[in-house]
Tab-separated table of C-alpha atoms and ligand atoms in Angstrom:
chain	number	residue	atom	x	y	z
A	1	MET	CA	0.025	-0.360	-0.300
A	2	SER	CA	1.490	3.224	-0.488
A	3	ALA	CA	1.369	6.206	2.107
A	4	ASN	CA	-1.248	7.983	0.871
A	5	THR	CA	-3.601	5.124	1.768
A	6	LYS	CA	-2.143	2.720	4.460
A	7	LYS	CA	-3.701	4.881	7.704
A	8	GLN	CA	-3.196	3.101	10.139
A	9	MET	CA	0.635	2.712	10.599
A	10	THR	CA	2.317	-0.518	11.335
A	11	LEU	CA	4.915	-1.578	13.637
A	12	LEU	CA	7.971	-3.241	12.380
A	13	PHE	CA	7.148	-6.219	14.840
A	14	GLU	CA	3.664	-6.650	13.037
A	15	GLU	CA	5.644	-6.626	9.323
A	16	SER	CA	7.523	-9.373	10.779
A	17	VAL	CA	7.417	-12.899	8.142
A	18	LYS	CA	9.214	-16.048	10.403
A	19	GLY	CA	11.996	-17.125	8.716
A	20	ARG	CA	12.732	-13.106	6.720
A	21	MET	CA	16.318	-12.577	8.516
A	22	ILE	CA	18.816	-10.468	6.214
A	23	ASP	CA	21.272	-11.683	8.194
A	24	LEU	CA	24.664	-9.081	7.575
A	25	ILE	CA	27.350	-9.864	10.155
A	26	PRO	CA	30.409	-10.305	8.757
A	27	ASP	CA	32.598	-13.350	10.204
A	28	CYS	CA	34.369	-13.172	13.326
A	29	ASP	CA	37.639	-12.576	12.283
A	30	VAL	CA	39.100	-12.288	16.290
A	31	PRO	CA	39.421	-15.515	18.661
A	32	LYS	CA	35.716	-16.648	19.710
A	33	LYS	CA	35.608	-16.109	23.880
A	34	GLU	CA	32.379	-17.593	25.528
A	35	LEU	CA	30.570	-15.760	28.175
A	36	PRO	CA	30.930	-16.913	31.591
A	37	ALA	CA	28.527	-19.009	33.517
A	38	GLY	CA	25.492	-17.436	33.520
A	39	MET	CA	25.141	-14.463	31.751
A	40	GLU	CA	23.813	-15.721	28.743
A	41	ARG	CA	20.462	-14.595	27.854
A	42	ALA	CA	18.047	-18.126	28.501
A	43	ALA	CA	15.848	-16.646	25.579
A	44	LYS	CA	16.752	-14.950	21.954
A	45	PRO	CA	16.167	-11.450	20.950
A	46	ARG	CA	12.444	-11.133	19.693
A	47	LEU	CA	13.584	-8.585	16.590
A	48	PRO	CA	12.277	-8.121	14.012
A	49	GLU	CA	12.420	-10.382	10.797
A	50	LEU	CA	12.387	-8.457	7.447
A	51	SER	CA	13.867	-8.038	4.423
A	52	GLU	CA	15.793	-4.702	4.084
A	53	ILE	CA	13.350	-3.215	1.103
A	54	ASP	CA	10.245	-4.436	4.032
A	55	ILE	CA	12.849	-2.070	6.241
A	56	ALA	CA	13.279	1.139	4.142
A	57	ARG	CA	9.812	1.716	3.273
A	58	HIS	CA	8.831	1.131	7.082
A	59	TYR	CA	11.236	4.187	7.902
A	60	THR	CA	10.064	6.167	4.146
A	61	GLU	CA	6.744	6.191	5.334
A	62	LEU	CA	7.311	7.094	9.050
A	63	ALA	CA	9.478	10.076	7.479
A	64	LYS	CA	6.864	10.699	5.159
A	65	ARG	CA	5.141	11.803	8.409
A	66	THR	CA	6.957	13.853	10.389
A	67	HIS	CA	7.232	17.615	9.310
A	68	GLY	CA	11.659	18.892	9.315
A	69	VAL	CA	12.988	22.007	7.980
A	70	ASN	CA	13.503	20.042	5.127
A	71	ASP	CA	9.896	19.449	4.452
A	72	GLY	CA	9.098	23.406	4.986
A	73	MET	CA	9.298	26.563	7.410
A	74	TYR	CA	9.507	25.093	10.563
A	75	PRO	CA	8.410	28.795	12.986
A	76	LEU	CA	8.715	26.798	16.396
A	77	GLY	CA	9.984	29.724	19.076
A	78	SER	CA	12.531	29.405	21.155
A	79	CYS	CA	13.827	25.912	19.529
A	80	THR	CA	15.597	28.443	16.510
A	81	MET	CA	14.565	25.744	13.501
A	82	LYS	CA	17.083	26.644	11.303
A	83	TYR	CA	17.894	25.351	8.198
A	84	ASN	CA	21.211	23.965	9.029
A	85	PRO	CA	23.726	23.199	5.897
A	86	LYS	CA	24.430	19.589	5.319
A	87	ILE	CA	28.621	20.382	5.199
A	88	ASN	CA	27.896	20.317	8.712
A	89	ASP	CA	26.897	17.022	8.722
A	90	GLU	CA	29.629	15.572	6.647
A	91	MET	CA	31.960	16.896	9.234
A	92	ALA	CA	30.720	15.515	11.708
A	93	SER	CA	30.358	12.177	9.494
A	94	LEU	CA	34.805	12.535	8.670
A	95	PRO	CA	35.807	8.583	9.560
A	96	GLY	CA	38.882	9.887	11.089
A	97	PHE	CA	35.757	11.122	14.045
A	98	THR	CA	33.193	8.975	13.911
A	99	GLY	CA	36.331	6.206	14.892
A	100	LEU	CA	37.211	7.800	17.341
A	101	TYR	CA	37.119	6.335	20.893
A	102	PRO	CA	37.159	8.052	23.960
A	103	LEU	CA	40.404	5.704	25.825
A	104	GLN	CA	42.443	6.117	23.306
A	105	PRO	CA	45.445	7.828	24.105
A	106	ARG	CA	45.793	10.912	24.280
A	107	ALA	CA	48.223	11.758	21.534
A	108	THR	CA	46.265	9.444	18.597
A	109	VAL	CA	43.466	12.176	19.409
A	110	GLN	CA	45.322	15.462	19.013
A	111	GLY	CA	42.493	15.897	15.596
A	112	ALA	CA	39.559	15.407	17.624
A	113	MET	CA	41.220	18.107	20.760
A	114	GLU	CA	42.817	20.701	18.542
A	115	ALA	CA	38.942	20.710	17.507
A	116	MET	CA	37.076	21.391	20.884
A	117	GLN	CA	40.184	24.166	21.889
A	118	THR	CA	39.059	26.183	18.503
A	119	LEU	CA	35.824	26.401	18.887
A	120	GLU	CA	35.908	26.776	23.404
A	121	THR	CA	38.002	29.734	21.614
A	122	TYR	CA	35.724	30.813	19.010
A	123	LEU	CA	32.626	30.645	21.196
A	124	CYS	CA	34.567	32.437	24.242
A	125	GLU	CA	34.691	35.391	21.792
A	126	ILE	CA	31.056	35.629	20.574
A	127	THR	CA	30.028	35.109	24.350
A	128	GLY	CA	32.847	37.500	26.358
A	129	MET	CA	33.560	34.782	28.552
A	130	ASN	CA	37.178	33.250	28.982
A	131	ARG	CA	36.623	29.392	29.162
A	132	MET	CA	34.499	26.653	28.082
A	133	THR	CA	32.876	23.169	28.193
A	134	PHE	CA	30.919	21.333	26.264
A	135	GLN	CA	30.151	18.289	28.646
A	136	PRO	CA	26.612	19.266	29.521
A	137	SER	CA	24.636	17.254	27.311
A	138	ALA	CA	21.152	19.599	26.561
A	139	GLY	CA	20.644	23.262	27.467
A	140	ALA	CA	18.826	22.768	31.067
A	141	HIS	CA	22.167	20.171	31.534
A	142	GLY	CA	24.495	23.289	30.852
A	143	GLU	CA	21.979	25.277	33.275
A	144	TYR	CA	22.450	22.697	36.214
A	145	THR	CA	26.231	22.646	35.757
A	146	GLY	CA	26.389	26.545	35.371
A	147	LEU	CA	24.284	26.815	38.958
A	148	LEU	CA	26.017	24.259	40.906
A	149	LEU	CA	29.386	26.759	39.287
A	150	ILE	CA	27.664	29.635	41.063
A	151	LYS	CA	27.571	27.427	44.067
A	152	ALA	CA	31.024	26.063	44.050
A	153	TYR	CA	32.252	29.551	44.257
A	154	HIS	CA	29.880	30.777	46.744
A	155	HIS	CA	30.877	27.327	48.778
A	156	ALA	CA	33.914	28.045	48.519
A	157	ASN	CA	34.116	32.398	49.348
A	158	GLY	CA	31.888	31.040	52.663
A	159	ASN	CA	29.239	32.500	51.987
A	160	LYS	CA	27.261	28.814	51.884
A	161	ASP	CA	24.165	31.183	52.152
A	162	LYS	CA	23.517	32.201	49.120
A	163	THR	CA	20.903	29.882	48.465
A	164	GLU	CA	18.396	31.546	46.618
A	165	ILE	CA	17.960	32.028	42.300
A	166	ILE	CA	16.099	35.762	40.802
A	167	VAL	CA	13.956	34.094	38.344
A	168	PRO	CA	12.274	35.964	36.036
A	169	ASP	CA	8.475	35.092	35.411
A	170	SER	CA	8.975	34.549	31.382
A	171	ALA	CA	11.817	31.986	31.789
A	172	HIS	CA	11.782	29.522	29.928
A	173	GLY	CA	10.651	26.694	32.234
A	174	THR	CA	13.826	24.815	32.831
A	175	ASN	CA	15.983	28.069	34.585
A	176	PRO	CA	13.167	27.192	37.875
A	177	ALA	CA	13.801	23.346	36.882
A	178	SER	CA	17.579	23.868	37.398
A	179	CYS	CA	17.706	25.399	40.087
A	180	THR	CA	15.642	22.695	42.446
A	181	MET	CA	18.393	20.136	40.685
A	182	ALA	CA	20.755	22.193	41.434
A	183	GLY	CA	19.774	22.982	45.388
A	184	PHE	CA	18.573	26.448	45.078
A	185	LYS	CA	15.739	27.799	45.899
A	186	THR	CA	14.028	30.052	43.310
A	187	VAL	CA	12.201	33.251	43.995
A	188	THR	CA	10.229	34.380	40.986
A	189	ILE	CA	10.241	38.556	39.478
A	190	PRO	CA	6.925	39.629	37.433
A	191	SER	CA	8.443	41.147	34.335
A	192	ASP	CA	6.577	44.861	33.409
A	193	ASP	CA	4.266	45.589	30.837
A	194	GLN	CA	7.084	45.691	28.578
A	195	GLY	CA	7.685	41.951	29.324
A	196	CYS	CA	11.411	43.327	30.352
A	197	VAL	CA	12.113	42.509	34.106
A	198	ASP	CA	10.753	44.826	37.359
A	199	LEU	CA	13.680	46.694	38.213
A	200	GLU	CA	11.178	47.717	41.119
A	201	ALA	CA	10.467	44.074	41.921
A	202	LEU	CA	14.436	42.741	41.442
A	203	ARG	CA	15.370	45.454	43.567
A	204	ASN	CA	12.737	44.058	46.371
A	205	ALA	CA	13.572	40.299	45.344
A	206	VAL	CA	17.731	40.345	45.874
A	207	ASN	CA	19.269	39.995	50.219
A	208	GLU	CA	22.449	38.313	51.083
A	209	LYS	CA	20.575	35.296	50.484
A	210	THR	CA	21.038	35.834	46.574
A	211	ALA	CA	23.189	33.463	44.563
A	212	GLY	CA	22.056	34.703	41.529
A	213	LEU	CA	20.246	35.609	38.433
A	214	MET	CA	19.370	33.727	35.626
A	215	LEU	CA	18.217	35.640	32.365
A	216	THR	CA	17.573	35.257	28.821
A	217	ASN	CA	17.759	38.670	26.787
A	218	PRO	CA	16.738	38.755	24.085
A	219	ASN	CA	13.918	37.749	27.212
A	220	THR	CA	11.206	34.574	26.784
A	221	VAL	CA	9.360	37.303	23.617
A	222	GLY	CA	11.377	37.829	21.832
A	223	ILE	CA	12.363	41.720	23.650
A	224	PHE	CA	15.392	43.127	24.496
A	225	ASP	CA	16.367	44.367	28.463
A	226	LYS	CA	17.707	47.347	27.712
A	227	ASN	CA	18.329	48.088	31.326
A	228	ILE	CA	20.375	44.542	31.561
A	229	LEU	CA	22.811	47.011	32.571
A	230	GLU	CA	20.922	47.962	35.464
A	231	ILE	CA	20.273	44.234	36.388
A	232	THR	CA	23.083	42.302	36.330
A	233	LYS	CA	24.688	45.624	38.703
A	234	ILE	CA	22.161	44.483	41.087
A	235	ILE	CA	23.034	41.014	41.462
A	236	HIS	CA	26.312	41.579	41.975
A	237	ASP	CA	26.671	44.638	43.582
A	238	ALA	CA	24.262	42.064	46.604
A	239	GLY	CA	27.001	39.670	46.157
A	240	GLY	CA	25.636	37.178	43.350
A	241	LEU	CA	26.397	35.894	40.416
A	242	ASN	CA	24.725	36.787	36.431
A	243	TYR	CA	23.537	33.093	34.589
A	244	TYR	CA	23.152	34.027	31.033
A	245	ASP	CA	20.676	31.554	29.449
A	246	GLY	CA	22.219	31.274	26.449
A	247	ALA	CA	20.034	28.749	24.227
A	248	ASN	CA	18.729	30.882	22.049
A	249	LEU	CA	21.718	33.369	21.167
A	250	ASN	CA	20.466	33.841	17.473
A	251	ALA	CA	19.927	37.359	17.978
A	252	ILE	CA	22.655	39.059	19.148
A	253	MET	CA	25.223	36.547	17.615
A	254	GLY	CA	28.084	38.973	16.489
A	255	GLN	CA	26.158	42.212	17.909
A	256	VAL	CA	26.348	42.530	21.623
A	257	ARG	CA	28.325	39.750	23.811
A	258	PRO	CA	26.873	38.316	27.401
A	259	GLY	CA	29.957	38.549	29.278
A	260	ASP	CA	29.904	42.485	28.297
A	261	MET	CA	26.368	42.389	29.449
A	262	GLY	CA	27.534	41.702	33.365
A	263	PHE	CA	26.497	38.215	33.030
A	264	ASP	CA	29.475	36.062	34.682
A	265	VAL	CA	28.237	32.340	33.260
A	266	ILE	CA	26.328	31.108	30.201
A	267	HIS	CA	25.110	28.402	28.453
A	268	LEU	CA	24.797	27.591	24.927
A	269	ASN	CA	22.472	25.701	22.862
A	270	LEU	CA	24.865	24.223	19.977
A	271	HIS	CA	21.268	22.481	18.482
A	272	LYS	CA	20.059	25.608	17.594
A	273	THR	CA	22.385	28.311	17.462
A	274	PHE	CA	25.264	26.247	16.040
A	275	SER	CA	23.571	24.174	13.425
A	276	THR	CA	22.500	20.458	14.757
A	277	PRO	CA	19.312	19.382	13.710
A	278	HIS	CA	17.206	18.734	16.670
A	279	GLY	CA	13.720	18.591	17.434
A	280	GLY	CA	13.848	14.558	17.831
A	281	GLY	CA	15.139	14.136	20.989
A	282	GLY	CA	18.995	13.858	19.178
A	283	PRO	CA	22.012	14.546	21.128
A	284	GLY	CA	22.058	17.903	22.152
A	285	SER	CA	25.151	20.239	23.581
A	286	GLY	CA	24.603	22.670	25.764
A	287	ALA	CA	27.796	24.397	26.419
A	288	VAL	CA	28.292	26.451	29.272
A	289	GLY	CA	31.029	29.476	29.280
A	290	CYS	CA	32.246	31.185	32.045
A	291	LYS	CA	34.308	33.947	33.392
A	292	SER	CA	37.887	33.579	34.767
A	293	ILE	CA	36.658	33.384	38.447
A	294	LEU	CA	34.662	30.441	37.850
A	295	ALA	CA	37.337	28.255	35.709
A	296	PRO	CA	38.917	26.576	38.496
A	297	TYR	CA	35.007	24.649	39.064
A	298	LEU	CA	34.973	23.294	35.375
A	299	PRO	CA	33.690	20.195	34.874
A	300	LYS	CA	36.930	17.579	35.313
A	301	ASP	CA	38.659	17.053	32.026
A	302	GLU	CA	39.134	20.769	30.420
A	303	VAL	CA	40.801	20.178	27.340
A	304	VAL	CA	43.505	22.324	26.968
A	305	ALA	CA	47.059	22.821	25.269
A	306	ASN	CA	50.155	21.685	26.417
A	307	GLU	CA	52.447	24.448	27.770
A	308	ASP	CA	54.919	24.334	25.480
A	309	GLY	CA	52.749	24.594	22.849
A	310	SER	CA	53.181	21.140	21.016
A	311	GLY	CA	49.600	19.476	21.602
A	312	PHE	CA	47.003	18.892	23.741
A	313	GLU	CA	46.208	18.060	27.188
A	314	LEU	CA	43.572	16.696	29.581
A	315	ARG	CA	43.001	19.289	33.267
A	316	THR	CA	41.805	18.725	35.413
A	317	SER	CA	41.682	21.809	39.181
A	318	PRO	CA	41.302	21.033	42.176
A	319	ASP	CA	37.935	22.477	42.907
A	320	THR	CA	36.458	21.237	40.583
A	321	ILE	CA	32.785	20.431	41.099
A	322	GLY	CA	33.506	17.282	39.171
A	323	LYS	CA	32.015	15.056	35.887
A	324	VAL	CA	28.709	15.669	34.696
A	325	ARG	CA	28.494	13.234	32.115
A	326	SER	CA	30.939	10.413	30.581
A	327	PHE	CA	33.479	12.566	28.820
A	328	TYR	CA	33.639	14.822	27.504
A	329	GLY	CA	30.179	15.305	25.443
A	330	ASN	CA	29.028	15.248	22.588
A	331	PHE	CA	31.705	15.811	20.149
A	332	GLY	CA	29.757	15.325	17.106
A	333	ILE	CA	27.555	18.292	17.738
A	334	VAL	CA	31.534	20.601	18.962
A	335	VAL	CA	32.318	19.133	15.126
A	336	ARG	CA	29.255	20.583	12.850
A	337	ALA	CA	29.802	23.660	15.311
A	338	LEU	CA	32.815	24.075	14.555
A	339	CYS	CA	32.288	24.049	10.549
A	340	TYR	CA	29.071	25.926	11.492
A	341	VAL	CA	31.355	29.170	13.125
A	342	MET	CA	34.744	28.651	10.783
A	343	SER	CA	32.388	28.849	7.281
A	344	LEU	CA	30.218	31.886	8.597
A	345	GLY	CA	32.941	34.116	9.597
A	346	ARG	CA	33.828	36.899	11.430
A	347	GLU	CA	31.688	38.383	8.951
A	348	GLY	CA	28.731	35.796	8.223
A	349	VAL	CA	28.240	35.517	12.044
A	350	PRO	CA	26.575	39.481	12.592
A	351	GLU	CA	25.494	39.347	9.187
A	352	THR	CA	23.751	35.499	10.123
A	353	SER	CA	22.207	37.710	13.671
A	354	ALA	CA	21.024	41.072	11.610
A	355	ASN	CA	18.830	38.327	9.530
A	356	ALA	CA	17.755	36.496	12.483
A	357	VAL	CA	16.412	39.249	13.665
A	358	LEU	CA	14.846	41.358	9.842
A	359	ASN	CA	12.787	38.112	9.140
A	360	ALA	CA	11.017	38.033	12.081
A	361	ASN	CA	10.298	41.603	11.724
A	362	TYR	CA	9.659	41.187	8.574
A	363	MET	CA	6.799	39.133	9.582
A	364	ARG	CA	5.657	40.994	12.667
A	365	VAL	CA	4.763	43.946	10.104
A	366	GLY	CA	3.620	41.440	7.712
A	367	LEU	CA	0.786	40.470	10.052
A	368	GLN	CA	0.335	42.998	12.869
A	369	ASP	CA	-2.558	44.407	11.843
A	370	VAL	CA	-4.495	41.059	11.844
A	371	MET	CA	-2.616	39.336	14.709
A	372	PRO	CA	-2.012	42.093	17.585
A	373	MET	CA	1.125	40.886	19.419
A	374	ALA	CA	1.522	40.414	22.769
A	375	PHE	CA	3.869	44.012	22.698
A	376	ASP	CA	4.357	47.089	21.021
A	377	GLY	CA	7.646	48.100	19.530
A	378	ILE	CA	11.199	46.370	17.130
A	379	CYS	CA	11.510	42.068	18.026
A	380	MET	CA	15.070	40.205	17.856
A	381	HIS	CA	15.022	36.962	16.732
A	382	GLU	CA	10.853	35.687	17.219
A	383	PHE	CA	7.570	37.872	18.519
A	384	VAL	CA	5.363	36.775	20.586
A	385	ALA	CA	1.150	37.153	18.874
A	386	THR	CA	-1.761	37.180	21.045
A	387	MET	CA	-4.411	35.023	19.732
A	388	THR	CA	-7.290	36.645	22.738
A	389	ALA	CA	-8.712	38.843	20.249
A	390	LEU	CA	-10.123	36.572	17.972
A	391	LYS	CA	-10.971	33.767	20.840
A	392	SER	CA	-13.658	35.700	22.361
A	393	GLU	CA	-15.097	37.151	18.283
A	394	THR	CA	-14.254	33.586	16.459
A	395	GLY	CA	-14.132	31.304	19.335
A	396	VAL	CA	-11.227	30.141	18.018
A	397	SER	CA	-8.411	29.577	19.478
A	398	ALA	CA	-4.566	29.915	18.900
A	399	LEU	CA	-4.119	26.091	18.920
A	400	ASP	CA	-7.210	26.072	15.788
A	401	VAL	CA	-4.992	28.309	13.767
A	402	ALA	CA	-1.405	26.459	14.669
A	403	LYS	CA	-2.839	23.319	14.073
A	404	ALA	CA	-4.644	25.351	9.940
A	405	MET	CA	-1.071	26.467	9.423
A	406	LEU	CA	-0.779	22.320	8.952
A	407	ASP	CA	-2.261	22.019	5.844
A	408	TYR	CA	-0.439	25.054	4.396
A	409	GLY	CA	2.345	22.621	5.003
A	410	ILE	CA	3.479	24.692	7.621
A	411	HIS	CA	5.383	23.451	10.929
A	412	PRO	CA	2.846	25.806	14.133
A	413	PRO	CA	4.614	28.331	15.991
A	414	THR	CA	5.223	27.610	19.639
A	415	MET	CA	1.384	28.087	21.569
A	416	TYR	CA	0.467	28.465	25.049
A	417	PHE	CA	4.808	30.222	25.914
A	418	PRO	CA	5.347	32.187	27.279
A	419	LEU	CA	2.956	31.750	29.834
A	420	ILE	CA	2.685	35.198	30.694
A	421	VAL	CA	1.060	35.283	27.270
A	422	ASP	CA	-2.880	34.200	27.431
A	423	GLU	CA	-2.940	32.860	23.899
A	424	ALA	CA	0.050	32.841	22.512
A	425	LEU	CA	1.505	32.346	19.548
A	426	MET	CA	5.564	32.535	19.025
A	427	PHE	CA	7.465	32.729	15.906
A	428	GLU	CA	10.531	32.261	14.926
A	429	PRO	CA	10.961	32.372	11.682
A	430	THR	CA	15.326	32.724	11.279
A	431	GLU	CA	17.882	33.312	9.463
A	432	THR	CA	17.093	30.990	6.852
A	433	GLU	CA	13.900	31.737	4.975
A	434	SER	CA	13.747	33.474	2.202
A	435	LYS	CA	11.252	36.676	1.763
A	436	GLU	CA	9.462	34.382	-0.643
A	437	THR	CA	8.666	32.220	2.216
A	438	LEU	CA	7.655	34.320	4.310
A	439	ASP	CA	5.259	35.500	2.337
A	440	GLU	CA	3.575	32.169	1.591
A	441	VAL	CA	3.920	31.527	5.422
A	442	ILE	CA	2.225	35.494	5.835
A	443	THR	CA	0.007	34.814	3.100
A	444	ALA	CA	-1.107	31.481	4.769
A	445	LEU	CA	-2.294	33.292	8.416
A	446	ARG	CA	-3.583	35.639	7.555
A	447	GLU	CA	-6.719	33.082	5.236
A	448	ILE	CA	-6.203	31.820	8.354
A	449	ILE	CA	-7.614	34.432	10.598
A	450	GLU	CA	-10.107	35.491	7.609
A	451	LYS	CA	-11.629	32.050	8.359
A	452	ALA	CA	-12.116	31.992	11.460
A	453	LYS	CA	-13.977	34.589	9.804
A	454	THR	CA	-16.587	33.355	8.113
A	455	ASP	CA	-15.779	29.414	9.821
A	456	PRO	CA	-15.035	28.843	13.654
A	457	ASP	CA	-15.914	24.897	12.594
A	458	TYR	CA	-13.447	24.693	9.288
A	459	LEU	CA	-10.479	25.062	12.361
A	460	HIS	CA	-11.705	23.788	15.618
A	461	GLY	CA	-11.415	20.785	12.541
A	462	ALA	CA	-7.795	21.567	11.445
A	463	PRO	CA	-6.011	20.254	9.927
A	464	HIS	CA	-7.304	18.279	7.442
A	465	ASN	CA	-4.936	16.911	5.324
A	466	THR	CA	-2.566	15.531	7.173
A	467	VAL	CA	-1.875	11.946	7.079
A	468	VAL	CA	-3.060	11.761	11.035
A	469	ARG	CA	-4.980	14.601	12.022
A	470	ARG	CA	-6.078	16.364	15.479
A	471	LEU	CA	-4.147	14.761	17.776
A	472	ASP	CA	-5.198	14.041	21.367
A	473	GLU	CA	-2.183	15.530	23.232
A	474	VAL	CA	-2.409	15.159	26.632
A	475	LYS	CA	-3.498	12.219	26.272
A	476	ALA	CA	-0.749	10.974	24.085
A	477	ALA	CA	1.435	12.746	27.572
A	478	ARG	CA	-0.039	10.796	30.280
A	479	GLU	CA	-0.182	7.594	28.597
A	480	PRO	CA	2.651	7.777	25.875
A	481	LYS	CA	2.472	3.305	24.342
A	482	LEU	CA	6.828	3.076	24.458
A	483	ARG	CA	6.711	-0.544	24.643
A	484	TYR	CA	5.011	-3.841	22.087
A	485	SER	CA	4.409	-6.547	24.411
A	486	PHE	CA	4.011	-10.341	22.123
A	487	GLU	CA	0.615	-11.024	23.396
B	1	PLP	C1	15.702	25.776	24.672
B	1	PLP	C2	16.076	26.082	25.918
B	1	PLP	C3	16.061	25.940	26.837
B	1	PLP	C4	16.331	24.157	27.534
B	1	PLP	O1	17.235	23.040	26.081
B	1	PLP	P1	17.000	21.965	25.875
B	1	PLP	O2	18.400	21.845	24.770
B	1	PLP	O3	15.333	22.045	25.196
B	1	PLP	O4	17.448	21.576	27.466
B	1	PLP	C5	16.537	26.966	28.049
B	1	PLP	N1	15.888	28.395	28.159
B	1	PLP	C6	15.622	28.360	26.637
B	1	PLP	C7	15.369	30.143	26.190
B	1	PLP	C8	15.183	27.648	25.838
B	1	PLP	O5	14.781	27.909	24.504
């Protein structure tokens, strides 16, 4: 059956036919060793038995049912679903990189260590930091690591009573979660009517227990906080440190540096800004950068250049917070990011962020008369619209609008985030989309808003043309079927 007629996906286990096994395992060319007694499994694993073409068709069909950047625009705010040049993947796939084993003698992995050290140098320059580790596997893991650095610093300075981290109410949900994981108490402060830090609320929240502040700037509503120097000073004056959530560096890379804004420690999502395909939960990298005052606490096994300049070695500071992950992090992502930064170069990095901001503003202006914006003025790399008025006038919600976009082959924006905006739709077009694509998406959205006024029921039922229609998202999240049972 073709993908269009086959409505119900079958699992590989269900397609299995006894005896149709393909066996591609090469003959053993080393001496055979028997497993110690009792270590062998009692029964053979029940693997599906399929021919190669069955498997190829199965995965092709699955791929047709999903939406990636290679299919069409993916303006999922706060996720930076930009197009990732294929050259980055090609470089990361070089056998010299993929064949590495993490316990190989150092002398045989000097090139890989140089790649890590070079990327560290470039990203420190871009962010205004002094040192960086690539161990954390994702953004939230980076936040946790960065907060442990802050904690180690306060403890080393005899300030064990510094137990509170201030986080604005617009923050990404991982921020308060990471504070809890790292053993801090989160103190939430409200945003002002521009979605920025309320300075009065910040001053009131600061006290001798303040260990630091976690902030993203531009914030999650896509606005650059102009009071940033004042904000970071308030925290420093209270003996706290400033953490920059740099998951999305797309608006500012090459323009301004978190280090110059007064931040002491940051994380970058290399899988967002620095061009690693993501979205399916695949490997990420939450690189953590810090100023020199925090460097003594960096995770164990830092890659550094030898003193005599002859190569690279691993070093561990006596005050390290220890390992946060096995070995050195997701190395393939380091190679992708290095290739990306090197191919953009000194001119390309700021041009990329400028185009990301330009594209977001082009879309914002093209939509604002039909989709009210949550906040006025120029945005950075993303903007947040609110569907409150549309919903009260027509009954069509942010969710309905997002689902209707699927019928146009466009991935929906981020919905109902940030939490401080009612009926929020958050768009991040990224720099890699052309003016023609932006125009198509603007036209599609204008048509959807028009449809809301004439035929709201049609939108309540959207999407209409996708293989899978509207899902029960709560059930999918609460009762996921992750296991196949053979009964
Ligand atoms: C994506 C994101 C994170 C979390 O990153 P993960 O890699 O998903 O853990 C944190 N903060 C912000 C602002 C983000 O957009």
